[in-house]
């Protein structure tokens, strides 16, 4: 806990929501050019340190698509609740996302059903 009511999970979600908005703002302003390989590289590099904000929607959907070992870990994290995450819980969630989508954890957004 960072404070009596302000956990690591809450702080991380706030930061990631801000970074997601900042990233989307810069991407919206970028011209679309499907033949520009360099633009793909820029997008890939700009997302490699990002990941989607972790919440219950994302964890439940990720658990549905996880292998049996990952599913057990997701269920434990779900029962903890993202708003009560400590640092090690948050790191585990990011590790699980990377196991499922590869090193670019931003691709874990696919498990957030809120966008659909």
Short mmCIF file of C-alpha atoms in Angstrom, two decimals:
data_model
loop_
_atom_site.label_atom_id
_atom_site.label_comp_id
_atom_site.label_asym_id
_atom_site.label_seq_id
_atom_site.Cartn_x
_atom_site.Cartn_y
_atom_site.Cartn_z
CA UNK A 1 0.00 0.00 0.00
CA UNK A 2 1.20 3.46 -0.86
CA UNK A 3 -1.29 4.96 1.56
CA UNK A 4 -4.15 3.63 3.61
CA UNK A 5 -6.47 3.70 0.58
CA UNK A 6 -4.08 4.22 -2.33
CA UNK A 7 -2.56 0.96 -3.52
CA UNK A 8 0.12 0.19 -6.08
CA UNK A 9 -2.62 -1.12 -8.37
CA UNK A 10 -4.55 2.15 -8.27
CA UNK A 11 -1.39 4.19 -8.90
CA UNK A 12 -0.38 1.94 -11.80
CA UNK A 13 -3.82 2.14 -13.40
CA UNK A 14 -3.81 5.94 -13.18
CA UNK A 15 -0.38 6.15 -14.81
CA UNK A 16 -1.29 3.66 -17.54
CA UNK A 17 -4.60 5.37 -18.34
CA UNK A 18 -2.68 8.64 -18.73
CA UNK A 19 0.01 7.03 -20.91
CA UNK A 20 -2.62 5.29 -23.05
CA UNK A 21 -4.38 8.60 -23.69
CA UNK A 22 -1.07 10.31 -24.47
CA UNK A 23 -0.09 7.51 -26.86
CA UNK A 24 -3.46 7.57 -28.63
CA UNK A 25 -3.27 11.34 -28.95
CA UNK A 26 0.09 11.10 -30.72
CA UNK A 27 -1.09 8.23 -32.93
CA UNK A 28 -4.25 10.06 -34.02
CA UNK A 29 -2.12 12.96 -35.23
CA UNK A 30 0.20 10.68 -37.24
CA UNK A 31 -0.64 10.38 -40.94
CA UNK A 32 -1.68 6.90 -42.08
CA UNK A 33 0.65 5.42 -44.67
CA UNK A 34 0.30 1.62 -45.01
CA UNK A 35 3.49 1.40 -47.10
CA UNK A 36 5.71 3.23 -44.63
CA UNK A 37 7.73 0.56 -42.80
CA UNK A 38 9.38 3.22 -40.66
CA UNK A 39 5.97 4.24 -39.25
CA UNK A 40 5.42 0.63 -38.16
CA UNK A 41 8.80 0.64 -36.42
CA UNK A 42 7.97 3.89 -34.63
CA UNK A 43 4.63 2.49 -33.45
CA UNK A 44 6.28 -0.75 -32.30
CA UNK A 45 9.00 1.10 -30.40
CA UNK A 46 6.56 3.53 -28.83
CA UNK A 47 4.44 0.72 -27.40
CA UNK A 48 7.09 -1.67 -26.19
CA UNK A 49 7.14 -0.14 -22.71
CA UNK A 50 3.37 0.31 -22.50
CA UNK A 51 0.71 -2.13 -21.45
CA UNK A 52 -3.03 -1.79 -21.05
CA UNK A 53 -4.40 -0.61 -17.73
CA UNK A 54 -5.01 -3.72 -15.63
CA UNK A 55 -8.55 -4.15 -14.35
CA UNK A 56 -11.06 -6.90 -13.74
CA UNK A 57 -12.39 -6.88 -17.32
CA UNK A 58 -8.94 -7.49 -18.74
CA UNK A 59 -7.99 -10.14 -16.17
CA UNK A 60 -11.20 -12.16 -16.59
CA UNK A 61 -10.90 -12.18 -20.39
CA UNK A 62 -7.17 -13.00 -20.27
CA UNK A 63 -7.95 -15.89 -17.91
CA UNK A 64 -10.46 -17.24 -20.44
CA UNK A 65 -7.71 -17.42 -23.07
CA UNK A 66 -4.88 -18.53 -20.79
CA UNK A 67 -3.28 -21.94 -20.57
CA UNK A 68 -4.05 -23.92 -17.37
CA UNK A 69 -0.97 -22.70 -15.46
CA UNK A 70 -1.60 -19.07 -16.40
CA UNK A 71 -5.31 -19.43 -15.60
CA UNK A 72 -4.53 -20.34 -11.98
CA UNK A 73 -2.35 -17.23 -11.65
CA UNK A 74 -4.97 -14.99 -13.25
CA UNK A 75 -7.66 -16.32 -10.92
CA UNK A 76 -5.48 -15.52 -7.91
CA UNK A 77 -4.94 -11.98 -9.21
CA UNK A 78 -8.68 -11.60 -9.91
CA UNK A 79 -9.47 -12.65 -6.34
CA UNK A 80 -6.96 -10.10 -5.02
CA UNK A 81 -8.55 -7.34 -7.10
CA UNK A 82 -6.52 -4.86 -9.15
CA UNK A 83 -7.22 -2.00 -6.74
CA UNK A 84 -5.48 -3.94 -3.97
CA UNK A 85 -2.46 -5.02 -6.02
CA UNK A 86 0.96 -4.74 -4.49
CA UNK A 87 4.03 -4.34 -6.70
CA UNK A 88 4.56 -8.11 -7.08
CA UNK A 89 0.91 -8.64 -8.12
CA UNK A 90 1.19 -5.97 -10.79
CA UNK A 91 4.45 -7.38 -12.10
CA UNK A 92 2.87 -10.84 -12.30
CA UNK A 93 -0.06 -9.48 -14.32
CA UNK A 94 2.33 -7.83 -16.80
CA UNK A 95 4.42 -11.01 -16.98
CA UNK A 96 1.30 -13.06 -17.76
CA UNK A 97 0.26 -10.62 -20.49
CA UNK A 98 3.71 -10.86 -22.06
CA UNK A 99 3.56 -14.66 -21.92
CA UNK A 100 0.26 -14.52 -23.78
CA UNK A 101 0.95 -11.82 -26.41
CA UNK A 102 4.74 -11.56 -26.60
CA UNK A 103 7.11 -8.85 -25.41
CA UNK A 104 4.92 -6.00 -26.68
CA UNK A 105 2.53 -6.04 -23.73
CA UNK A 106 0.47 -3.22 -25.29
CA UNK A 107 -1.05 -5.96 -27.46
CA UNK A 108 -2.69 -7.26 -24.27
CA UNK A 109 -5.36 -4.64 -24.95
CA UNK A 110 -7.06 -7.37 -26.96
CA UNK A 111 -8.17 -8.91 -23.65
CA UNK A 112 -9.88 -5.74 -22.47
CA UNK A 113 -13.49 -6.38 -23.51
CA UNK A 114 -14.54 -2.85 -22.60
CA UNK A 115 -13.45 -1.60 -26.03
CA UNK A 116 -15.68 -4.04 -27.93
#
